[in-house]
Coordinates of C-alpha atoms and ligand atoms in Angstrom, one line a residue:
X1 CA -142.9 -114.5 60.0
X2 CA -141.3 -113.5 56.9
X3 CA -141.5 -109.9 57.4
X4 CA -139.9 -110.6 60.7
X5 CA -136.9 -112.4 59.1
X6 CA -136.6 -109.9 56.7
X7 CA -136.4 -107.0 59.7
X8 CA -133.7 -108.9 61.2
X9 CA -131.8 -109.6 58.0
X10 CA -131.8 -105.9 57.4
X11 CA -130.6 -105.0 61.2
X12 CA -127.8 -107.1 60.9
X13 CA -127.2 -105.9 57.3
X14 CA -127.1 -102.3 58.8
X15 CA -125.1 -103.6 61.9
X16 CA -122.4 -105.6 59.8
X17 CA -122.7 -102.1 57.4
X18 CA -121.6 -99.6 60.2
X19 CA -119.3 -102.0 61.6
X20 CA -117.1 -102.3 58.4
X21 CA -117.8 -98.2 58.0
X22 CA -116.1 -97.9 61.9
X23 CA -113.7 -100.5 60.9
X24 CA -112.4 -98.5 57.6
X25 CA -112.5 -95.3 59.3
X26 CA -110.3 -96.5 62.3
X27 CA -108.2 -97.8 59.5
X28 CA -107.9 -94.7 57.8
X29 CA -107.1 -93.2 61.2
X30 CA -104.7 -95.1 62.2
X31 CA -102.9 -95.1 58.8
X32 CA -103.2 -91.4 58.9
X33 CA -101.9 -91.6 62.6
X34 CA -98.8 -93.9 61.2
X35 CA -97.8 -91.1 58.8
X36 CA -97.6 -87.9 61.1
X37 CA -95.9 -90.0 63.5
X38 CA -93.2 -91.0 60.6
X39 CA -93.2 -86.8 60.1
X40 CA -92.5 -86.6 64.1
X41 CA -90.0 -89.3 64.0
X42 CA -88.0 -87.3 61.3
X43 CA -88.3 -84.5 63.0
X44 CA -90.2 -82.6 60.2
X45 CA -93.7 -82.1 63.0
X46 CA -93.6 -81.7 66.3
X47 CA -95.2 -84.1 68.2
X48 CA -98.4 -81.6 68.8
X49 CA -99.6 -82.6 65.0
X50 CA -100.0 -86.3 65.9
X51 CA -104.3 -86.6 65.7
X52 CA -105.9 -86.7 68.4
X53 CA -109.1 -88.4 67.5
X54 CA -108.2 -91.9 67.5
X55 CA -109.6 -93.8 70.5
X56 CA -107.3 -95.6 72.3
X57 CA -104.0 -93.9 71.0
X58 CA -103.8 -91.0 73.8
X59 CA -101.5 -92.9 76.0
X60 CA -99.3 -93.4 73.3
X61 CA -99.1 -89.6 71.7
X62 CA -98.5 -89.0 75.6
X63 CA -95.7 -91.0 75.2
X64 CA -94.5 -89.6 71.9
X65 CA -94.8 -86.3 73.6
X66 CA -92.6 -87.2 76.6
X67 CA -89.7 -88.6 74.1
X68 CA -89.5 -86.1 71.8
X69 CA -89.3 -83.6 74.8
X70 CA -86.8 -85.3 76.2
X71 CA -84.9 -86.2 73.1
X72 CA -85.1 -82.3 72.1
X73 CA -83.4 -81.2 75.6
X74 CA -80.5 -83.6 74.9
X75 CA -80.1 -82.6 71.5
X76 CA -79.8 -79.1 72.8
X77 CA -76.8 -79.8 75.1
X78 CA -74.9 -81.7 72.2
X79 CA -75.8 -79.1 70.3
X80 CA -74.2 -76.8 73.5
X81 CA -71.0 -78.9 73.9
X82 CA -70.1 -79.3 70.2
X83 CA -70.2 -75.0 70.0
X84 CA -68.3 -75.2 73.0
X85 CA -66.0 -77.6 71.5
X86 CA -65.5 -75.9 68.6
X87 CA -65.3 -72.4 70.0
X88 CA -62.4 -73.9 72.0
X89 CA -61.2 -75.7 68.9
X90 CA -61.0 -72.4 66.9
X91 CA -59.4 -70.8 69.3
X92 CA -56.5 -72.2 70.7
X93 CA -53.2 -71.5 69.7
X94 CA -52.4 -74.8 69.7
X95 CA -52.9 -77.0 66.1
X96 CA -55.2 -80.1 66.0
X97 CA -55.8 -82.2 63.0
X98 CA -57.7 -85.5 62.2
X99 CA -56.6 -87.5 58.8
X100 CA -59.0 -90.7 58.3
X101 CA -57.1 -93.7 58.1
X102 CA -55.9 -92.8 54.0
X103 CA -54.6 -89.9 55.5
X104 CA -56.8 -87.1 54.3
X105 CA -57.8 -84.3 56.4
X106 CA -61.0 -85.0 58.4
X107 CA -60.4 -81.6 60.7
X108 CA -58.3 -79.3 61.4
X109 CA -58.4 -75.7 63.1
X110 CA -57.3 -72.4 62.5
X111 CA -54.0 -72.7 64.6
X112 CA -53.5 -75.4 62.5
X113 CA -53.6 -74.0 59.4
X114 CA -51.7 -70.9 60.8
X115 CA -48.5 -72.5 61.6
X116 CA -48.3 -75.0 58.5
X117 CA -48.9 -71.5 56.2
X118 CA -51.9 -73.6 54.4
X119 CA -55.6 -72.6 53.6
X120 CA -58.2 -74.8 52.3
X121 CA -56.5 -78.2 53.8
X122 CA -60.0 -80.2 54.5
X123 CA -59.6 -83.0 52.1
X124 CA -55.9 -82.8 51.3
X125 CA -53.8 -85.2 52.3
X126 CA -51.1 -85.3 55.6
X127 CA -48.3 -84.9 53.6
X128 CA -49.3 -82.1 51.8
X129 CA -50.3 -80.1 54.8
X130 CA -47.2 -81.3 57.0
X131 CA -44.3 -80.8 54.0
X132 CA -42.1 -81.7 56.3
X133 CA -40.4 -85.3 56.1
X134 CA -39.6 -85.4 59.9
X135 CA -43.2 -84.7 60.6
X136 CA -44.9 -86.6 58.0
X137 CA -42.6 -89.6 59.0
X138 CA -44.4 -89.5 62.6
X139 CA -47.5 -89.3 61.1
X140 CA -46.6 -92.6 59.0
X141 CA -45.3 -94.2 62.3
X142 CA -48.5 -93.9 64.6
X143 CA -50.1 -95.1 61.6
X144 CA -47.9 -98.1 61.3
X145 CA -47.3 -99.0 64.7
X146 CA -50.9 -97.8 65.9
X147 CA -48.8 -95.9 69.1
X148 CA -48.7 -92.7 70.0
X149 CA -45.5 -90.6 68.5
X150 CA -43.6 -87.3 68.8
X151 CA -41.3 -85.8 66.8
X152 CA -40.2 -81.5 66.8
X153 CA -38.3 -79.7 63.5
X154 CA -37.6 -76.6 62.0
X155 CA -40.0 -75.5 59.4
X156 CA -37.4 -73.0 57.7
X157 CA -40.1 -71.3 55.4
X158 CA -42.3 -70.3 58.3
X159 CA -38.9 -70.1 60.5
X160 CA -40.6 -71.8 63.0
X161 CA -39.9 -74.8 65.3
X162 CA -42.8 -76.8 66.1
X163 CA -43.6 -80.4 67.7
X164 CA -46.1 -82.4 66.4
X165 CA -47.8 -85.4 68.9
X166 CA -49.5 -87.8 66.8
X167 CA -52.3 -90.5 68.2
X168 CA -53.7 -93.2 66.5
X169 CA -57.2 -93.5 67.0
X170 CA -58.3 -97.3 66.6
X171 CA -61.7 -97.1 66.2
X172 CA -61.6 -95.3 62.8
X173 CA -57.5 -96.1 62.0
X174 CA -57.0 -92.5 61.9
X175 CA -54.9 -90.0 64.0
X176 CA -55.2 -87.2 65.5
X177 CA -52.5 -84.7 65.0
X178 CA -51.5 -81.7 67.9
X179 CA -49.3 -79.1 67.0
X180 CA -47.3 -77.2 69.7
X181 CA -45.6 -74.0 68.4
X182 CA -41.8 -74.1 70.6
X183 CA -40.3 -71.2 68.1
X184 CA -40.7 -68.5 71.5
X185 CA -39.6 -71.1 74.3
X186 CA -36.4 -72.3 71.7
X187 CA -35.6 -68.6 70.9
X188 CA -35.9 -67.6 74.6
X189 CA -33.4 -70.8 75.3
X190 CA -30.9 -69.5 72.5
X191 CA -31.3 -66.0 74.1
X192 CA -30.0 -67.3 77.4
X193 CA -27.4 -69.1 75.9
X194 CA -25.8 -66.4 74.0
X195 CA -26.1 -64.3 77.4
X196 CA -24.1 -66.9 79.5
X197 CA -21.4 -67.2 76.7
X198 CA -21.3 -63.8 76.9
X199 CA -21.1 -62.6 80.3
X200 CA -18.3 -65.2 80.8
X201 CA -16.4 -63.4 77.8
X202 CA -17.4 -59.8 78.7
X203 CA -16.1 -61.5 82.2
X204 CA -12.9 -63.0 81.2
X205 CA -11.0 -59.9 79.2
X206 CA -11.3 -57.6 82.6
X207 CA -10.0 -60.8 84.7
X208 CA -7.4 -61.6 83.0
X209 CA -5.8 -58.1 82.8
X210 CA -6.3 -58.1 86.4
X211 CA -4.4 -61.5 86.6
X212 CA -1.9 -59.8 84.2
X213 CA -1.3 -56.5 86.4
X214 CA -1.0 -58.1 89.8
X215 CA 1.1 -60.6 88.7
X216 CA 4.0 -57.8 87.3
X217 CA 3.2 -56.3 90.3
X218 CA 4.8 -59.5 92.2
X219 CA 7.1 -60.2 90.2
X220 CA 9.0 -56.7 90.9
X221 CA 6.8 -54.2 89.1
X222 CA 5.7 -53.2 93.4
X223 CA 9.3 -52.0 94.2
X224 CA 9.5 -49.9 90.9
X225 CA 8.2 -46.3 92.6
X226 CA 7.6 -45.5 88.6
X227 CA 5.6 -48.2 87.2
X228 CA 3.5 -49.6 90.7
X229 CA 1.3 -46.5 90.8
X230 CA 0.7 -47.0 86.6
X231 CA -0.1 -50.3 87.7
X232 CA -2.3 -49.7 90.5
X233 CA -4.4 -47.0 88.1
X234 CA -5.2 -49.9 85.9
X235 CA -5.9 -52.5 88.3
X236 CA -8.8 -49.4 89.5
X237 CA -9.7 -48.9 86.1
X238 CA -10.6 -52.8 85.7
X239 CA -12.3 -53.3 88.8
X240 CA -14.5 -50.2 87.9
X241 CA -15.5 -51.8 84.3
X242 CA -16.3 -55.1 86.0
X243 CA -18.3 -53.0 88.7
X244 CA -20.3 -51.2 86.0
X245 CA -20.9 -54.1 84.3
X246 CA -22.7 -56.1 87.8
X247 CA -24.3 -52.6 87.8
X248 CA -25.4 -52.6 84.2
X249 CA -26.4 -56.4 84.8
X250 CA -28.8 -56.0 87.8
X251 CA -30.1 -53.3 85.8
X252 CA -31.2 -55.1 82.9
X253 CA -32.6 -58.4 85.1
X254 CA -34.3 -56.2 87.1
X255 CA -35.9 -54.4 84.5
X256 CA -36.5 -57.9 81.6
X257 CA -38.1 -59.6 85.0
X258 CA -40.6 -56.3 85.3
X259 CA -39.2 -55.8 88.9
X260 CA -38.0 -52.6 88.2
X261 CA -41.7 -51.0 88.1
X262 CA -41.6 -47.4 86.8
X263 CA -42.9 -44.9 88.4
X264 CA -44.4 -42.2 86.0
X265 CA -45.4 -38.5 86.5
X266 CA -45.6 -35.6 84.7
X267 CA -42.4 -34.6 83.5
X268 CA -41.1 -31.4 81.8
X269 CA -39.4 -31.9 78.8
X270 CA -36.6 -29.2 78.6
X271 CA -35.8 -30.1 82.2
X272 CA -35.1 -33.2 81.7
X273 CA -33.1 -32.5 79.1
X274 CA -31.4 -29.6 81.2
X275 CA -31.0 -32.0 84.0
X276 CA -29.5 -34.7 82.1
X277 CA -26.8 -32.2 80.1
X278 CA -25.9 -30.7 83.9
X279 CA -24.5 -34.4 84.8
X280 CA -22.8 -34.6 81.8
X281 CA -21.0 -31.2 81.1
X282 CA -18.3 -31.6 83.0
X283 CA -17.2 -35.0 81.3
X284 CA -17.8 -33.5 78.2
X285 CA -15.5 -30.6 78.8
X286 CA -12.9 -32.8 79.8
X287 CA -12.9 -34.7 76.4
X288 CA -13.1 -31.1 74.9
X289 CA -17.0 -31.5 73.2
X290 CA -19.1 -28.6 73.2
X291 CA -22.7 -29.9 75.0
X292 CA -25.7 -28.0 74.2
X293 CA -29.5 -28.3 74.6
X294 CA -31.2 -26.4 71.6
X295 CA -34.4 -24.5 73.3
X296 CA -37.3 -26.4 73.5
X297 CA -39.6 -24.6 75.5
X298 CA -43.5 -25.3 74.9
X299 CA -43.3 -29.0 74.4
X300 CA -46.1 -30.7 76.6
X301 CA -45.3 -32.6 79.2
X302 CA -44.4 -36.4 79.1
X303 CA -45.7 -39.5 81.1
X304 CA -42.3 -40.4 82.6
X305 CA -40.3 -42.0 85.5
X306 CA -38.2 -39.2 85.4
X307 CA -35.4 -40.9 87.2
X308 CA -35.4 -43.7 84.3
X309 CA -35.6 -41.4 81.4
X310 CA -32.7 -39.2 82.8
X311 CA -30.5 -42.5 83.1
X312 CA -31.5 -43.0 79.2
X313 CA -30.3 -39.4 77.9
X314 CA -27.2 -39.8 80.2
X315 CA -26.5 -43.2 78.5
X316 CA -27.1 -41.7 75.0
X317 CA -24.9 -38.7 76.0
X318 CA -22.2 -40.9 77.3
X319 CA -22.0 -42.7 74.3
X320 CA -21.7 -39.4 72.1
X321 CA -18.9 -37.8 74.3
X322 CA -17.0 -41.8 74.2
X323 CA -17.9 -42.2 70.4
X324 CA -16.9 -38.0 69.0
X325 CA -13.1 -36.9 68.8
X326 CA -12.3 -33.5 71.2
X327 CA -13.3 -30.6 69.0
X328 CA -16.8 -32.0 68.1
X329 CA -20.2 -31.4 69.6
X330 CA -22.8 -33.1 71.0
X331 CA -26.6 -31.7 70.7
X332 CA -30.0 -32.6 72.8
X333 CA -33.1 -31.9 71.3
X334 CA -36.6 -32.7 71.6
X335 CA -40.0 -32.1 69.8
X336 CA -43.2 -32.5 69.4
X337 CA -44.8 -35.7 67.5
X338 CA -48.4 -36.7 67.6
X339 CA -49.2 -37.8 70.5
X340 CA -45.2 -38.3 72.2
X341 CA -42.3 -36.5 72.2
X342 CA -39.5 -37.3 70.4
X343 CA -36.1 -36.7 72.4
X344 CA -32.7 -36.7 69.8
X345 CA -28.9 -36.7 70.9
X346 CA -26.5 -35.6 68.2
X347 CA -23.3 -35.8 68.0
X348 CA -20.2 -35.3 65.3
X349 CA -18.2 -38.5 66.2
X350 CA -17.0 -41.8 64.3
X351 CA -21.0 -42.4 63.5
X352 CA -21.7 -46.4 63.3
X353 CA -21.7 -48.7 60.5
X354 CA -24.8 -49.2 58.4
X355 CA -25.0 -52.9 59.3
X356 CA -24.6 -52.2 63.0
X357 CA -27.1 -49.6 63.5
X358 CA -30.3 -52.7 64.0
X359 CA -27.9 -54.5 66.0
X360 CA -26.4 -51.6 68.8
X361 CA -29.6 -52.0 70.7
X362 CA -29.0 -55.8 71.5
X363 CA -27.4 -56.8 74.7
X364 CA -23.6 -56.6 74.5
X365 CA -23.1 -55.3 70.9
X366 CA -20.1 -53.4 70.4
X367 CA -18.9 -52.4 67.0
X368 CA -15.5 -53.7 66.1
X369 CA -13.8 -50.0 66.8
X370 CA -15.7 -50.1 70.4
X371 CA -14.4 -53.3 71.4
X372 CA -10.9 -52.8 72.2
X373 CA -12.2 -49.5 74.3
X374 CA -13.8 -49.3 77.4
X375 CA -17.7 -50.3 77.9
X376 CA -20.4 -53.3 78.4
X377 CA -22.3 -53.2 75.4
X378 CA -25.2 -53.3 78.0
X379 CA -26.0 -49.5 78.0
X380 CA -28.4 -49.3 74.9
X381 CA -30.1 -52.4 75.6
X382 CA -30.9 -50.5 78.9
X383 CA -31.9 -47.9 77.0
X384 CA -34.2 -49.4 74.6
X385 CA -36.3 -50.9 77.6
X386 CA -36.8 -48.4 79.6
X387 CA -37.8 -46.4 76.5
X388 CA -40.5 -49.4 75.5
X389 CA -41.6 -49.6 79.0
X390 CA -42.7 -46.3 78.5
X391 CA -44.8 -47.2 75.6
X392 CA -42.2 -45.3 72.9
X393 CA -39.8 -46.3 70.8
X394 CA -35.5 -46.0 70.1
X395 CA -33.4 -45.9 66.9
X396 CA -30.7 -44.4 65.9
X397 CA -29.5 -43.0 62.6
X398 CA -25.9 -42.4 60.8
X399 CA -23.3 -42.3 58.7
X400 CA -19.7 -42.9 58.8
X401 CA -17.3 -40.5 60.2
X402 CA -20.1 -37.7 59.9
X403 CA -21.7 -38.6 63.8
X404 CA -24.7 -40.2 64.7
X405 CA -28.1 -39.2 66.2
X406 CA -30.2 -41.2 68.5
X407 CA -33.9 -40.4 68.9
X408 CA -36.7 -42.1 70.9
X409 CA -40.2 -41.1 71.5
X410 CA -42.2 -41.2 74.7
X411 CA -46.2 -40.5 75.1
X412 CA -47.2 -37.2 76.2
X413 CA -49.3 -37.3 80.0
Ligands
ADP1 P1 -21.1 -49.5 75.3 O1 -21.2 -48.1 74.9 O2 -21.0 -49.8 76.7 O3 -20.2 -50.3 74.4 P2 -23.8 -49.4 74.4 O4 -24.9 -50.5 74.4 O5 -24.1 -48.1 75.0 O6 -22.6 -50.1 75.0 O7 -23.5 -49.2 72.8 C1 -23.3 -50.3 72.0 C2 -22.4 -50.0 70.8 O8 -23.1 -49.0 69.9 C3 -21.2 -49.3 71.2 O9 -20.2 -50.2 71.5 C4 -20.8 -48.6 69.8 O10 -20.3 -49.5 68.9 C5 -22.2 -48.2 69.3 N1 -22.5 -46.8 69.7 C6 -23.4 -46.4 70.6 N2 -23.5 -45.0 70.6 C7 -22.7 -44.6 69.7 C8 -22.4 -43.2 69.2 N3 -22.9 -42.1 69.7 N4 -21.5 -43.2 68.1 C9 -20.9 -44.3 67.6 N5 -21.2 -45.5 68.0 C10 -22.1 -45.7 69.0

């Protein structure tokens, strides 16, 4: 009996043994089990290194599996909107900032940085980046009042005008700062402004000598067989500046508005030049100027809307025979220059003041000695864009009483 107490003593021994063996082995498992899946959760293993030797865990590395997938495709589009985000960020021309609620920079984007005239901003503070009081005032307001605020000023440094849109954001009592660069739209505004005022004064000198004349006219100067026909010559002389002037107007709208599209071709130097001089011989002769074209044979031929470029030399022609005293000469030119031509009128007139010579191209300019003589001021501004919409370039230099040359430059075909 005893040896068969002793047998089953030592199967249950063994049983009890391999049970506590299995026990501490599943143990070890499932502790080793815990620790990949701490690597998987952190991201440090992908879920494929979870074991896959412990019974009764499949369903759940299944489950692992399916998470991490899916967790993996929706980091990927986060990932996929923040680049978008940020590529849109970096480049719009537009500023955005966002200050924490201590008013340190959280964010801010190249535009950003660009109109302030700052680098390294991350971490400053508001005030520092803004410099402005106006602005940094608006800032302080949304931040105060927690509602959105606007506010535009003149940043004198960077002579620009800007408007800056602050919003509080409430969750992190913060703001978020946009910046809208107005320095083109307010220039354009001032640029129309100045155009207005001075069409109505270009407008009111030829109307009020017209007033003028036709009232002497009525009042007698009509039965005076001497002084009506003097009379009549100015009234014609009037009405032809004011109908230049609509002329010279339509011109320049049609051509700012890009309505006036060129048409370009291959176009002969020298015969342009030729072409140009022809129209205007006989009005040099008449104020006694000797007009010549110096020989420019050879020069390659220009991309040009020939009509356009002829009205340009005429203009630059005109002005020499208005601005030289009879005797003098007036000279066309043209030569080569990398890649253009470069066209020159000279003449031996009054020449034109240093400090006026950047200003004759703008619309209505007219030195002080032009002013009380005929003329729009138009005529150069003409000029210069036609020349630009040709892809060259105008200028003029010269010197006081010793003439003046103009030159511009157009591409070759
Ligand atoms: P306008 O001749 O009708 O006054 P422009 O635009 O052609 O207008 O010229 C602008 C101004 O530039 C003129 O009023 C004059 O003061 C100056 N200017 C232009 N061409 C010459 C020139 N060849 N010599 C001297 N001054 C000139």
């Amino acid at each position: 009996m005893d040896w068969l107490l002793l047998l089953l003593a030592g199967i249950l021994a063994a049983t009890l043994g391999w049970l506590a063996w299995r026990h501490a082995l599943l143990r070890r498992r499932l502790k080793d089990y815990h620790a990949a899946l701490r690597l998987v959760a952190e991201e440090q293993r992908p879920p494929s290194d979870l074991p896959a030797d412990v019974p009764g865990l499949e369903d759940l590395t299944n489950t692992v599996k399916t998470l991490a997938l899916a967790q993996a495709v929706q980091t990927s589009s986060l990932e996929a909107e923040r680049v978008r985000l940020a590529a849109v960020l970096e480049q719009m021309t537009d500023g955005v900032l966002i200050a924490n609620s201590s008013g340190r920079i959280q964010f801010v984007n190249p535009a950003a940085e660009r109109l302030f005239n700052v680098s390294e901003s991350l971490g400053r503070s508001v005030v520092e980046v803004l410099r402005h009081h106006k602005l940094v005032e608006t800032w302080q307001r949304c931040q105060q009042s927690g509602q959105p605020q606007e506010e535009s000023a003149e940043l004198p440094h960077q002579r620009a005008f800007l408007q800056l849109v602050a919003l509080p954001d409430r969750q992190t009592g913060g703001s978020l700062l946009l910046v809208h660069d107005l320095t083109r739209i307010r220039r354009l505004e001032s640029v129309r402004r100045d155009f207005i005022s001075n069409v109505s004064h270009e407008l009111r000198t030829p109307l009020a000598s017209l007033k003028a004349l036709t009232e002497t006219l009525r009042d007698g100067a009509l039965e005076d067989p001497q002084a009506a026909p003097r009379f009549l010559e100015r009234i014609e002389t009037e009405v032809d500046a004011l109908t230049q002037m609509a002329q010279e107007l339509l011109d320049l709208s049609r051509i700012e508005s890009g309505q006036g599209t060129l048409e370009f071709d291959r176009v002969d130097p020298s015969r342009l030049l030729e072409a140009a001089a022809e129209r205007m011989r006989a009005q040099a002769e008449r104020a006694g100027l000797a007009l010549t074209v110096v020989e420019t044979a050879g020069l390659p031929e220009v991309r040009a809307d020939r009509g356009r470029l002829e009205q340009v030399l005429v203009n630059l022609i005109h002005n020499a025979v208005k601005f030289t005293p009879p005797g003098g000469s007036v000279i066309l030119s043209a030569s080569a220059e990398g890649r253009s031509v470069r066209f020159s009128v000279r003449d031996t007139g009054v020449g034109i003041a240093e400090e006026d010579l950047e200003r004759i191209f703008e619309r209505f300019f007219k030195s002080d000695r032009a002013r009380s003589g005929g003329g729009t001021g138009l005529g150069l501004s003409i000029s210069r864009h036609i020349v630009e919409a040709h892809g060259g370039r105008i200028w003029a230099e010269s010197q006081e009483g010793r003439g003046s040359t103009f030159f511009f430059t157009v591409p070759v075909f």
